[in-house]
């Protein structure tokens, strides 16, 4: 932080509306390295319906980082919608 120049961390401001997104070769390895450096897991890295292995961490200063690795080629809109529906049903317990 540098409050004399209006430089405040997200922690001092009660959070941030910003998430920095990283596309990397190995989301699991990058997330593990971030945790080892003091980040907190907000969303574990897992395969997602849209085709990425994706997760979110919060660094010690309060910055949010989403980390993703593509795991399959882009799907058709119909395939993505079906995968989204299946994921939403699984989350709701139906």
PDB file of C-alpha atoms in Angstrom:
ATOM      1  CA  UNK A   1       0.000   0.000   0.000  1.00  0.00           C
ATOM      2  CA  UNK A   2       0.965   3.614  -0.528  1.00  0.00           C
ATOM      3  CA  UNK A   3      -1.851   5.618   1.106  1.00  0.00           C
ATOM      4  CA  UNK A   4      -0.013   8.928   0.655  1.00  0.00           C
ATOM      5  CA  UNK A   5      -0.609   8.507  -3.102  1.00  0.00           C
ATOM      6  CA  UNK A   6      -4.088   6.906  -2.775  1.00  0.00           C
ATOM      7  CA  UNK A   7      -2.599   3.419  -3.205  1.00  0.00           C
ATOM      8  CA  UNK A   8      -4.749   1.073  -1.129  1.00  0.00           C
ATOM      9  CA  UNK A   9      -4.933  -2.720  -1.243  1.00  0.00           C
ATOM     10  CA  UNK A  10      -8.256  -4.482  -1.751  1.00  0.00           C
ATOM     11  CA  UNK A  11      -8.072  -5.528   1.919  1.00  0.00           C
ATOM     12  CA  UNK A  12      -8.055  -1.885   3.047  1.00  0.00           C
ATOM     13  CA  UNK A  13     -11.016  -1.139   0.769  1.00  0.00           C
ATOM     14  CA  UNK A  14     -13.118  -4.144   1.803  1.00  0.00           C
ATOM     15  CA  UNK A  15     -12.484  -6.054  -1.425  1.00  0.00           C
ATOM     16  CA  UNK A  16     -12.162  -5.404  -5.124  1.00  0.00           C
ATOM     17  CA  UNK A  17     -14.540  -5.744  -8.077  1.00  0.00           C
ATOM     18  CA  UNK A  18     -11.578  -6.842 -10.208  1.00  0.00           C
ATOM     19  CA  UNK A  19     -10.327 -10.363 -10.884  1.00  0.00           C
ATOM     20  CA  UNK A  20      -7.114 -10.770 -12.851  1.00  0.00           C
ATOM     21  CA  UNK A  21      -7.370 -13.699 -15.279  1.00  0.00           C
ATOM     22  CA  UNK A  22      -4.389 -15.834 -16.278  1.00  0.00           C
ATOM     23  CA  UNK A  23      -4.381 -18.396 -19.104  1.00  0.00           C
ATOM     24  CA  UNK A  24      -1.493 -20.752 -18.328  1.00  0.00           C
ATOM     25  CA  UNK A  25      -0.120 -24.118 -19.430  1.00  0.00           C
ATOM     26  CA  UNK A  26      -0.819 -25.785 -16.063  1.00  0.00           C
ATOM     27  CA  UNK A  27      -3.511 -24.194 -13.869  1.00  0.00           C
ATOM     28  CA  UNK A  28      -2.959 -26.744 -11.094  1.00  0.00           C
ATOM     29  CA  UNK A  29       0.762 -25.963 -10.836  1.00  0.00           C
ATOM     30  CA  UNK A  30       0.243 -22.184 -10.926  1.00  0.00           C
ATOM     31  CA  UNK A  31      -2.487 -22.336  -8.268  1.00  0.00           C
ATOM     32  CA  UNK A  32      -0.323 -24.571  -6.058  1.00  0.00           C
ATOM     33  CA  UNK A  33       2.588 -22.146  -6.412  1.00  0.00           C
ATOM     34  CA  UNK A  34       0.309 -19.230  -5.492  1.00  0.00           C
ATOM     35  CA  UNK A  35      -0.941 -21.066  -2.392  1.00  0.00           C
ATOM     36  CA  UNK A  36       2.637 -21.870  -1.394  1.00  0.00           C
ATOM     37  CA  UNK A  37       3.381 -18.127  -1.673  1.00  0.00           C
ATOM     38  CA  UNK A  38       0.482 -17.289   0.662  1.00  0.00           C
ATOM     39  CA  UNK A  39      -2.618 -17.156  -1.548  1.00  0.00           C
ATOM     40  CA  UNK A  40      -5.941 -18.567  -0.351  1.00  0.00           C
ATOM     41  CA  UNK A  41      -8.033 -20.875  -2.532  1.00  0.00           C
ATOM     42  CA  UNK A  42     -11.399 -19.258  -3.300  1.00  0.00           C
ATOM     43  CA  UNK A  43     -12.457 -21.815  -5.930  1.00  0.00           C
ATOM     44  CA  UNK A  44     -10.435 -25.016  -6.376  1.00  0.00           C
ATOM     45  CA  UNK A  45      -9.010 -25.733  -9.820  1.00  0.00           C
ATOM     46  CA  UNK A  46     -11.416 -28.133 -11.530  1.00  0.00           C
ATOM     47  CA  UNK A  47     -12.609 -29.004 -15.018  1.00  0.00           C
ATOM     48  CA  UNK A  48     -15.366 -26.588 -16.053  1.00  0.00           C
ATOM     49  CA  UNK A  49     -18.203 -27.037 -18.547  1.00  0.00           C
ATOM     50  CA  UNK A  50     -16.899 -24.289 -20.827  1.00  0.00           C
ATOM     51  CA  UNK A  51     -13.704 -26.215 -21.545  1.00  0.00           C
ATOM     52  CA  UNK A  52     -11.124 -24.879 -19.095  1.00  0.00           C
ATOM     53  CA  UNK A  53      -9.483 -26.294 -16.010  1.00  0.00           C
ATOM     54  CA  UNK A  54     -10.184 -23.241 -13.843  1.00  0.00           C
ATOM     55  CA  UNK A  55      -9.885 -21.961 -10.297  1.00  0.00           C
ATOM     56  CA  UNK A  56      -9.579 -18.746  -8.274  1.00  0.00           C
ATOM     57  CA  UNK A  57      -7.146 -17.652  -5.563  1.00  0.00           C
ATOM     58  CA  UNK A  58      -6.892 -14.514  -3.410  1.00  0.00           C
ATOM     59  CA  UNK A  59      -3.366 -13.249  -2.822  1.00  0.00           C
ATOM     60  CA  UNK A  60      -2.229 -11.959   0.601  1.00  0.00           C
ATOM     61  CA  UNK A  61      -3.042  -8.382  -0.466  1.00  0.00           C
ATOM     62  CA  UNK A  62      -6.633  -9.261  -1.387  1.00  0.00           C
ATOM     63  CA  UNK A  63      -6.257  -9.385  -5.176  1.00  0.00           C
ATOM     64  CA  UNK A  64      -8.328 -12.102  -6.880  1.00  0.00           C
ATOM     65  CA  UNK A  65      -6.683 -14.220  -9.583  1.00  0.00           C
ATOM     66  CA  UNK A  66      -8.526 -16.654 -11.832  1.00  0.00           C
ATOM     67  CA  UNK A  67      -6.249 -19.282 -13.348  1.00  0.00           C
ATOM     68  CA  UNK A  68      -7.216 -21.377 -16.356  1.00  0.00           C
ATOM     69  CA  UNK A  69      -5.865 -23.943 -18.793  1.00  0.00           C
ATOM     70  CA  UNK A  70      -7.894 -24.974 -21.860  1.00  0.00           C
ATOM     71  CA  UNK A  71      -8.592 -28.713 -21.667  1.00  0.00           C
ATOM     72  CA  UNK A  72     -10.491 -29.330 -24.896  1.00  0.00           C
ATOM     73  CA  UNK A  73     -11.188 -27.565 -28.161  1.00  0.00           C
ATOM     74  CA  UNK A  74     -14.065 -25.089 -28.209  1.00  0.00           C
ATOM     75  CA  UNK A  75     -17.463 -26.728 -28.178  1.00  0.00           C
ATOM     76  CA  UNK A  76     -20.474 -25.845 -30.259  1.00  0.00           C
ATOM     77  CA  UNK A  77     -22.986 -23.523 -28.567  1.00  0.00           C
ATOM     78  CA  UNK A  78     -25.370 -26.481 -28.193  1.00  0.00           C
ATOM     79  CA  UNK A  79     -22.710 -28.667 -26.530  1.00  0.00           C
ATOM     80  CA  UNK A  80     -21.726 -25.847 -24.174  1.00  0.00           C
ATOM     81  CA  UNK A  81     -25.374 -25.246 -23.220  1.00  0.00           C
ATOM     82  CA  UNK A  82     -25.887 -28.949 -22.491  1.00  0.00           C
ATOM     83  CA  UNK A  83     -22.693 -29.005 -20.383  1.00  0.00           C
ATOM     84  CA  UNK A  84     -23.786 -25.845 -18.533  1.00  0.00           C
ATOM     85  CA  UNK A  85     -27.203 -27.350 -17.801  1.00  0.00           C
ATOM     86  CA  UNK A  86     -25.598 -30.537 -16.470  1.00  0.00           C
ATOM     87  CA  UNK A  87     -23.227 -28.508 -14.273  1.00  0.00           C
ATOM     88  CA  UNK A  88     -26.079 -26.370 -12.888  1.00  0.00           C
ATOM     89  CA  UNK A  89     -28.178 -29.468 -12.134  1.00  0.00           C
ATOM     90  CA  UNK A  90     -25.251 -31.084 -10.365  1.00  0.00           C
ATOM     91  CA  UNK A  91     -24.685 -27.922  -8.280  1.00  0.00           C
ATOM     92  CA  UNK A  92     -28.365 -27.743  -7.308  1.00  0.00           C
ATOM     93  CA  UNK A  93     -28.458 -31.432  -6.381  1.00  0.00           C
ATOM     94  CA  UNK A  94     -31.138 -32.370  -8.924  1.00  0.00           C
TER      95      UNK A  94
END
